[in-house]
C-alpha cells in the first residue's frame, strides 16, 4: 500500500497549511507582503464615532459634481468610440500635453513625449522599481518616508537605507556621507527617493538651498533622483519651490498625480523621465496592464481643458489651510510639554514626536478606545524606528472634528505619560508581532 497521494490523485502532496495551501510556492519577494497588525484596529477606527486623524483621503466633496457628471456624459456620447476602446500604455497624447502645463507651474519644461501616464503615481513607483531594482540593490529614502513606497521597494527586495532629515528636508551631508560609505564598501545606490514638498509623513519641505546641494551631490555621485510630488500644488503659505526635475532633467525621474488636486478615483498619475528610461517604463507598463483606462484619461483631459482647474486647486487649498490651522492651533493649545511636531506649509500631514518613554504604536489601541486614530510612526521606516512618532492628517476631518480629535489624543498621551511615571513603562500593545509596515489608510 502506498501513502503517497500522487499515486491516488495524480497531484503532488500539498506542502502548505490548510489556511494557505500555496504557502510554500510564493516567490521570495512575496514574503515581505504582509498585512500590518494594526490593520484590524483601523477597521474599528473607521466607525463614525472615531475621529480619524489617520487616513490621507483627499476631501473630494469640494469638487463640482454636476460638472464632472456632465463631462463624463459628454466623453461617453461625443468620444465614445475612443473612450471605450483600448488605448496605449504611454497614455493619451492630449492628456500628456495637459500634464506638461501642470508641471510648468513648478518650473518644469517638458515634452509630452517624455511623459507616461500611470495608474496613480503609485504605479509609477512600481514601474520605476521594477525597471531598476534587483534583489539587494540599495534604494536611499528619507527617514521617515512614504509607507507604500517602502512596501513597493520591499516587494522588489531592495535594501532600503534611510537618510536623515529635519524641518528643512533631507540633510545633504547625511546623503553625501551615505553615498561615500556605500562607495567605500564597493556598493552604489540605484536611486534616491524623495518627497520634497510637504512630505508624507513628515509634512516638511526641502528648502531651495538644500535642493541645489542635493542635486549637486547626486550629479557628482551619478545617482538618479526619484522625485515624488503629489502634494506640491497644495501650498497654504509661502512661495512655491522649483521642482528638482526643473534643474536636473537628465538626473531626475519626476512623479506627479491628480489624486490630490482633482480626485484619486480616476487613478491618474504620471512619470516624466529621461527618454531612454521612459521607453523602459512604457514597456514595463504594457506588461503590467496593457493599456490605460482611456475613459478616465479623456474625462481628466476634458476637465483640465474646460474647467478652471487652477481655481479649483485654490479652493481646495483654502479648505485645507483652515484644517491645517485648526490642527496646529489645537496642538499648540493642548499638547503636553515634551511633545513636538512639524508645521507644514501645505499637504496633508503633521509629524508628532511624543515625550520620551512613550510608544505611539503601543498606545494606538487605547487611542482608538478613546475614539481617536492616527498612524504610528514605525510604519514609515524600513528599520526599527519611529516608536515615539505618529502621523496626524488634517485633510479629511472638519476643523471641529480636528479640535475634538486632538483633545481626545491629548487625554490619551497624558494618561500614557502618567502610567510611564507610575510604572516606569507603559503597557505593551495587545498584539505584538512582526513590525510590518502600517497601511497608508485609506
Ligand atoms: N506618493 C506619495 C508621497 C503619496 O502620499 C501617495 C498617496 N498617498 C502616492 C504617492 C500615491 O498616490 P496616487 O497613486 O493616488 O497618485
Coordinates of C-alpha atoms and ligand atoms in Angstrom, one line a residue:
X1 CA 0.0 0.0 0.0
X2 CA 1.2 3.5 -0.8
X3 CA 0.8 6.6 1.3
X4 CA 2.0 9.0 -1.5
X5 CA -1.1 11.0 -2.6
X6 CA 0.4 11.5 -6.0
X7 CA -0.4 7.8 -6.7
X8 CA -4.1 8.2 -6.0
X9 CA -4.8 11.8 -7.0
X10 CA -2.1 12.4 -9.7
X11 CA -1.2 15.6 -7.9
X12 CA 1.9 16.3 -5.7
X13 CA 1.3 16.3 -2.0
X14 CA 0.4 19.7 -0.7
X15 CA 3.2 21.3 1.3
X16 CA 1.3 24.3 2.7
X17 CA -1.1 24.7 5.6
X18 CA -4.8 24.2 5.4
X19 CA -5.3 28.0 5.6
X20 CA -3.0 28.6 2.6
X21 CA -2.0 25.5 0.7
X22 CA 0.3 27.6 -1.5
X23 CA 2.4 29.0 1.3
X24 CA 5.5 27.2 0.1
X25 CA 5.0 28.2 -3.5
X26 CA 5.3 32.0 -3.2
X27 CA 8.2 33.9 -4.7
X28 CA 10.7 35.2 -2.2
X29 CA 9.5 38.7 -3.0
X30 CA 6.0 37.9 -1.7
X31 CA 7.4 37.1 1.8
X32 CA 7.6 40.8 2.6
X33 CA 3.9 41.3 1.6
X34 CA 2.3 41.0 4.9
X35 CA -0.6 42.9 6.5
X36 CA 0.1 45.1 9.4
X37 CA -1.1 44.0 12.8
X38 CA -2.7 47.5 13.3
X39 CA -4.9 46.9 10.2
X40 CA -7.7 45.4 12.3
X41 CA -7.7 48.4 14.6
X42 CA -8.3 50.7 11.6
X43 CA -11.5 48.8 10.8
X44 CA -12.7 50.0 14.2
X45 CA -11.2 53.4 13.5
X46 CA -13.5 53.9 10.5
X47 CA -16.6 53.9 12.8
X48 CA -18.4 57.2 12.8
X49 CA -17.8 57.9 16.5
X50 CA -14.0 57.8 15.9
X51 CA -12.2 60.9 14.8
X52 CA -9.7 59.6 12.3
X53 CA -6.5 61.6 12.0
X54 CA -5.1 58.6 10.3
X55 CA -6.1 58.4 6.7
X56 CA -4.7 60.5 3.8
X57 CA -8.0 60.8 1.9
X58 CA -8.4 64.0 0.0
X59 CA -11.7 65.8 0.6
X60 CA -13.3 65.4 -2.8
X61 CA -16.6 66.9 -1.6
X62 CA -15.3 70.3 -2.8
X63 CA -15.5 69.1 -6.4
X64 CA -18.2 70.4 -8.8
X65 CA -20.0 67.1 -9.1
X66 CA -22.7 68.3 -11.6
X67 CA -19.9 69.5 -13.9
X68 CA -18.0 66.3 -13.5
X69 CA -21.2 64.3 -14.4
X70 CA -21.6 66.4 -17.5
X71 CA -18.0 65.8 -18.6
X72 CA -18.5 62.0 -18.1
X73 CA -21.7 62.1 -20.1
X74 CA -20.1 64.1 -23.0
X75 CA -17.0 61.8 -23.0
X76 CA -19.4 58.9 -23.5
X77 CA -21.7 60.4 -26.1
X78 CA -19.2 62.5 -28.1
X79 CA -16.0 60.5 -27.7
X80 CA -17.4 57.0 -27.0
X81 CA -15.6 55.2 -29.9
X82 CA -12.3 56.3 -28.5
X83 CA -13.1 56.4 -24.8
X84 CA -14.5 52.9 -24.7
X85 CA -11.6 51.4 -26.7
X86 CA -8.1 50.2 -25.7
X87 CA -5.5 52.9 -25.6
X88 CA -1.7 52.9 -25.4
X89 CA 0.5 52.1 -22.4
X90 CA 2.1 55.5 -22.6
X91 CA -1.2 57.3 -22.2
X92 CA -3.4 59.7 -24.2
X93 CA -1.2 62.3 -26.0
X94 CA -3.7 65.2 -25.3
X95 CA -3.6 64.4 -21.6
X96 CA 0.2 64.2 -21.6
X97 CA 0.2 67.8 -23.1
X98 CA -2.0 69.0 -20.3
X99 CA 0.2 67.3 -17.8
X100 CA 3.1 69.3 -19.1
X101 CA 1.1 72.5 -18.4
X102 CA 0.6 71.3 -14.8
X103 CA 4.3 70.6 -14.3
X104 CA 5.2 74.1 -15.7
X105 CA 3.7 75.6 -12.5
X106 CA 6.7 74.1 -10.7
X107 CA 9.3 75.3 -13.3
X108 CA 9.4 72.1 -15.4
X109 CA 9.9 72.4 -19.1
X110 CA 9.0 69.0 -20.5
X111 CA 7.9 67.4 -23.7
X112 CA 4.7 65.3 -23.7
X113 CA 6.9 62.6 -25.5
X114 CA 8.7 62.0 -22.2
X115 CA 5.6 61.7 -20.0
X116 CA 4.0 58.3 -19.3
X117 CA 0.5 58.2 -17.7
X118 CA 0.3 55.8 -14.8
X119 CA -2.4 54.3 -12.5
X120 CA -1.8 57.0 -9.8
X121 CA 1.8 57.8 -9.0
X122 CA 1.8 54.5 -7.1
X123 CA 2.0 52.6 -10.3
X124 CA 4.9 54.9 -11.4
X125 CA 6.7 53.9 -8.2
X126 CA 6.1 50.3 -9.0
X127 CA 7.3 50.6 -12.6
X128 CA 10.4 52.5 -11.7
X129 CA 11.3 50.0 -9.1
X130 CA 10.6 47.1 -11.5
X131 CA 12.9 48.6 -14.1
X132 CA 15.8 49.5 -11.8
X133 CA 15.9 47.1 -8.8
X134 CA 17.3 43.7 -8.5
X135 CA 17.2 41.9 -5.1
X136 CA 19.7 43.5 -2.7
X137 CA 20.0 46.7 -4.7
X138 CA 20.3 49.8 -2.5
X139 CA 17.5 52.4 -2.5
X140 CA 18.0 55.6 -0.5
X141 CA 15.0 57.2 1.1
X142 CA 14.3 59.9 3.6
X143 CA 13.8 59.0 7.2
X144 CA 10.8 58.7 7.6
X145 CA 9.3 58.1 4.2
X146 CA 6.0 57.2 2.4
X147 CA 4.8 53.8 3.7
X148 CA 3.6 52.4 0.3
X149 CA 6.9 53.3 -1.3
X150 CA 8.6 51.2 1.3
X151 CA 6.2 48.4 0.5
X152 CA 7.0 48.7 -3.2
X153 CA 10.7 48.8 -2.7
X154 CA 10.5 45.8 -0.3
X155 CA 8.4 43.9 -2.8
X156 CA 11.3 44.0 -5.2
X157 CA 13.7 43.1 -2.3
X158 CA 15.6 46.3 -2.3
X159 CA 18.0 47.2 0.5
X160 CA 16.2 50.4 1.7
X161 CA 18.6 52.7 3.5
X162 CA 17.4 55.8 5.2
X163 CA 18.9 59.3 5.0
X164 CA 18.2 61.6 8.0
X165 CA 16.0 64.7 7.6
X166 CA 14.9 67.7 9.6
X167 CA 12.5 70.6 9.3
X168 CA 14.2 71.7 6.1
X169 CA 14.0 68.3 4.4
X170 CA 16.8 65.7 3.8
X171 CA 20.2 66.6 5.2
X172 CA 22.6 66.9 2.3
X173 CA 25.6 66.0 4.4
X174 CA 23.9 62.8 5.5
X175 CA 23.2 61.9 1.9
X176 CA 26.9 62.6 1.0
X177 CA 28.0 60.5 3.9
X178 CA 25.8 57.6 3.0
X179 CA 27.0 57.6 -0.7
X180 CA 30.6 57.8 0.4
X181 CA 30.1 54.9 2.8
X182 CA 28.5 52.8 0.0
X183 CA 31.3 53.6 -2.4
X184 CA 33.9 52.6 0.2
X185 CA 32.0 49.3 0.6
X186 CA 32.1 48.8 -3.2
X187 CA 28.4 49.3 -3.5
X188 CA 26.2 52.0 -5.0
X189 CA 22.6 53.1 -4.7
X190 CA 20.3 52.8 -7.6
X191 CA 18.3 55.9 -6.8
X192 CA 17.4 58.4 -4.1
X193 CA 13.6 58.5 -3.4
X194 CA 12.4 61.9 -2.1
X195 CA 9.0 63.6 -1.5
X196 CA 10.4 67.1 -1.5
X197 CA 7.1 69.0 -0.8
X198 CA 5.0 68.6 2.3
X199 CA 6.4 65.2 2.8
X200 CA 4.3 62.2 3.6
X201 CA 4.5 61.6 6.6
X202 CA 6.7 64.4 8.0
X203 CA 5.0 67.4 6.3
X204 CA 8.3 69.1 5.7
X205 CA 9.6 70.8 2.5
X206 CA 13.1 70.7 1.1
X207 CA 14.4 74.2 1.1
X208 CA 15.8 75.9 -2.1
X209 CA 19.4 75.8 -0.8
X210 CA 19.2 72.2 0.1
X211 CA 17.6 71.3 -3.3
X212 CA 20.7 72.7 -5.0
X213 CA 23.1 70.8 -2.8
X214 CA 21.1 67.5 -3.1
X215 CA 21.2 67.8 -6.9
X216 CA 24.9 68.6 -6.9
X217 CA 25.7 65.6 -4.7
X218 CA 23.5 63.3 -6.8
X219 CA 25.1 64.5 -10.0
X220 CA 28.6 64.1 -8.6
X221 CA 27.8 60.5 -7.5
X222 CA 25.9 59.6 -10.7
X223 CA 22.8 59.0 -8.6
X224 CA 19.4 59.1 -10.1
X225 CA 16.7 61.0 -8.1
X226 CA 13.1 59.8 -7.9
X227 CA 11.1 62.9 -7.1
X228 CA 7.6 62.1 -5.9
X229 CA 5.5 65.2 -5.8
X230 CA 1.8 64.5 -5.3
X231 CA 1.3 67.5 -2.9
X232 CA 3.4 70.3 -4.4
X233 CA 0.4 72.4 -5.6
X234 CA -1.3 72.1 -2.2
X235 CA 0.5 75.1 -0.7
X236 CA -1.2 77.1 2.0
X237 CA 1.5 79.7 2.7
X238 CA 5.0 80.7 1.4
X239 CA 6.4 80.6 -2.1
X240 CA 6.3 77.5 -4.4
X241 CA 9.7 75.7 -4.7
X242 CA 11.1 74.7 -8.1
X243 CA 10.8 71.0 -8.8
X244 CA 14.1 69.1 -8.6
X245 CA 13.4 68.0 -12.1
X246 CA 13.3 71.6 -13.3
X247 CA 17.0 72.0 -12.7
X248 CA 18.2 68.5 -13.5
X249 CA 16.2 67.0 -16.4
X250 CA 18.8 64.2 -17.0
X251 CA 19.1 63.1 -13.4
X252 CA 15.6 63.1 -12.1
X253 CA 12.5 60.9 -12.7
X254 CA 9.6 63.0 -11.6
X255 CA 6.3 61.6 -10.4
X256 CA 3.0 63.5 -10.4
X257 CA -0.6 62.7 -9.6
X258 CA -4.1 64.1 -10.0
X259 CA -5.2 62.2 -6.8
X260 CA -4.9 65.3 -4.6
X261 CA -5.5 68.2 -7.0
X262 CA -8.6 66.5 -8.6
X263 CA -9.6 63.1 -7.4
X264 CA -7.9 59.7 -6.5
X265 CA -11.0 58.0 -8.0
X266 CA -9.7 58.4 -11.6
X267 CA -6.4 56.8 -10.6
X268 CA -4.4 59.0 -12.9
X269 CA -0.8 59.9 -12.2
X270 CA 2.3 60.2 -14.3
X271 CA 6.1 59.9 -14.6
X272 CA 8.4 62.2 -16.5
X273 CA 11.6 60.5 -17.3
X274 CA 14.7 60.9 -19.4
X275 CA 13.8 59.4 -22.9
X276 CA 15.6 56.0 -22.5
X277 CA 14.2 55.4 -19.1
X278 CA 10.7 56.5 -20.3
X279 CA 10.9 53.9 -23.1
X280 CA 11.6 51.1 -20.5
X281 CA 8.8 52.3 -18.3
X282 CA 6.3 52.1 -21.2
X283 CA 7.4 48.5 -21.9
X284 CA 7.0 47.7 -18.2
X285 CA 3.6 49.3 -18.1
X286 CA 2.5 47.3 -21.1
X287 CA 3.3 44.1 -19.4
X288 CA 1.6 45.3 -16.2
X289 CA -1.7 46.5 -17.6
X290 CA -1.6 46.5 -21.5
X291 CA -3.2 49.9 -21.7
X292 CA -4.8 52.6 -19.5
X293 CA -8.4 53.4 -18.9
X294 CA -8.9 55.5 -22.0
X295 CA -12.2 56.7 -20.5
X296 CA -10.7 58.1 -17.3
X297 CA -7.9 59.8 -19.2
X298 CA -10.4 61.5 -21.5
X299 CA -12.5 62.7 -18.6
X300 CA -9.5 64.1 -16.8
X301 CA -8.3 65.7 -20.1
X302 CA -11.6 67.4 -20.6
X303 CA -11.7 68.5 -17.0
X304 CA -8.3 70.2 -17.5
X305 CA -9.4 71.7 -20.8
X306 CA -12.8 73.0 -19.8
X307 CA -12.7 73.6 -16.0
X308 CA -10.7 76.4 -14.3
X309 CA -8.6 73.8 -12.5
X310 CA -6.2 76.3 -11.1
X311 CA -9.2 78.0 -9.3
X312 CA -10.3 74.6 -8.1
X313 CA -6.9 74.0 -6.5
X314 CA -7.1 77.4 -4.8
X315 CA -10.5 76.4 -3.4
X316 CA -9.0 73.1 -2.2
X317 CA -6.2 75.0 -0.6
X318 CA -8.5 77.3 1.3
X319 CA -10.3 74.4 2.7
X320 CA -7.1 72.5 3.7
X321 CA -5.5 75.7 5.1
X322 CA -8.3 76.1 7.5
X323 CA -7.9 72.4 8.6
X324 CA -4.2 72.7 8.9
X325 CA -4.6 75.8 11.0
X326 CA -7.2 74.1 13.2
X327 CA -4.7 71.2 13.7
X328 CA -1.7 73.4 14.5
X329 CA -3.7 75.7 16.8
X330 CA -5.1 72.7 18.7
X331 CA -1.7 71.1 19.1
X332 CA -0.3 74.4 20.3
X333 CA -3.1 74.9 22.8
X334 CA -3.3 71.4 24.2
X335 CA -0.3 69.2 23.7
X336 CA 1.7 68.4 26.9
X337 CA 5.2 69.5 27.4
X338 CA 7.9 67.3 25.8
X339 CA 5.8 66.8 22.6
X340 CA 6.9 68.4 19.4
X341 CA 5.5 68.5 15.9
X342 CA 6.2 69.8 12.4
X343 CA 4.5 72.9 10.9
X344 CA 3.7 72.0 7.2
X345 CA 3.2 74.8 4.7
X346 CA 1.0 72.6 2.6
X347 CA 0.0 69.0 2.0
X348 CA -2.0 66.8 4.5
X349 CA 0.3 65.7 7.3
X350 CA 1.8 66.7 10.7
X351 CA 4.5 64.6 12.2
X352 CA 4.4 64.4 16.0
X353 CA 7.2 63.3 18.4
X354 CA 5.9 62.1 21.7
X355 CA 7.6 62.6 25.1
X356 CA 10.4 60.3 26.0
X357 CA 9.3 56.8 27.0
X358 CA 6.0 56.8 25.1
X359 CA 5.4 54.5 22.2
X360 CA 2.8 55.6 19.6
X361 CA 2.2 52.0 18.3
X362 CA 1.6 50.6 21.8
X363 CA -0.7 53.5 22.6
X364 CA -2.9 53.1 19.5
X365 CA -5.4 50.6 20.9
X366 CA -6.0 52.9 23.8
X367 CA -6.4 55.9 21.5
X368 CA -8.9 54.0 19.4
X369 CA -10.7 53.1 22.6
X370 CA -10.9 56.9 23.3
X371 CA -12.3 57.3 19.7
X372 CA -9.3 58.9 18.0
X373 CA -7.0 57.3 15.5
X374 CA -3.6 58.2 13.9
X375 CA -0.9 56.3 12.1
X376 CA 2.1 55.2 14.3
X377 CA 5.5 56.3 13.1
X378 CA 7.0 52.8 12.9
X379 CA 5.4 52.1 9.5
X380 CA 7.3 54.9 7.8
X381 CA 10.7 53.3 8.3
X382 CA 12.2 50.2 6.8
X383 CA 14.2 49.9 10.0
X384 CA 13.0 49.7 13.6
X385 CA 12.5 53.4 14.2
X386 CA 9.7 55.9 14.8
X387 CA 8.3 54.5 18.0
X388 CA 7.9 57.9 19.5
X389 CA 6.3 59.3 16.3
X390 CA 2.8 59.5 14.9
X391 CA 1.4 60.9 11.6
X392 CA -1.7 63.1 12.0
X393 CA -3.6 64.1 8.9
X394 CA -5.9 67.1 8.7
X395 CA -7.2 66.7 5.1
X396 CA -10.5 64.8 5.8
X397 CA -12.0 65.8 9.2
X398 CA -13.6 69.2 9.6
X399 CA -11.9 71.8 11.8
X400 CA -14.3 71.0 14.7
X401 CA -13.6 67.3 14.4
X402 CA -9.8 68.0 14.3
X403 CA -10.1 70.0 17.5
X404 CA -12.1 67.2 19.2
X405 CA -9.7 64.6 17.8
X406 CA -6.6 66.4 19.2
X407 CA -8.4 66.9 22.6
X408 CA -9.0 63.1 22.8
X409 CA -5.5 62.4 21.7
X410 CA -4.0 64.7 24.4
X411 CA -6.0 62.9 27.0
X412 CA -4.6 59.6 25.8
X413 CA -1.0 60.9 25.8
X414 CA -1.4 62.4 29.3
X415 CA -2.7 59.1 30.6
X416 CA 0.2 57.3 28.9
X417 CA 2.7 59.7 30.5
X418 CA 1.1 59.1 33.9
X419 CA 1.4 55.3 33.5
X420 CA 5.0 55.7 32.5
X421 CA 5.7 57.9 35.6
X422 CA 3.9 55.4 37.9
X423 CA 5.3 52.1 36.5
X424 CA 8.4 53.3 34.6
X425 CA 6.9 51.8 31.5
X426 CA 3.6 51.8 29.5
X427 CA 1.6 48.6 28.7
X428 CA 2.7 46.7 25.7
X429 CA 0.4 46.6 22.6
X430 CA -2.1 43.7 22.8
X431 CA -1.0 42.0 19.6
X432 CA 2.8 42.1 19.4
X433 CA 4.3 40.5 16.3
X434 CA 6.2 41.4 13.1
X435 CA 6.8 45.1 12.7
X436 CA 5.1 45.1 9.3
X437 CA 4.5 48.5 7.6
X438 CA 1.4 50.2 8.6
X439 CA -1.1 50.6 5.8
X440 CA -1.4 54.2 4.5
X441 CA -5.1 54.4 5.1
X442 CA -7.5 54.9 3.3
Ligands
LIG1 N1 3.4 59.2 -3.2 C1 3.0 59.8 -2.0 C2 4.1 60.5 -1.2 C3 1.7 59.7 -1.5 O1 1.4 60.2 -0.4 C4 0.8 59.0 -2.3 C5 -0.6 58.8 -1.8 N2 -0.9 58.6 -0.5 C6 1.2 58.4 -3.5 C7 2.5 58.6 -3.9 C8 0.3 57.6 -4.4 O2 -0.8 58.4 -4.8 P1 -1.6 58.0 -6.1 O3 -1.3 56.6 -6.6 O4 -3.1 58.2 -5.7 O5 -1.2 59.0 -7.1

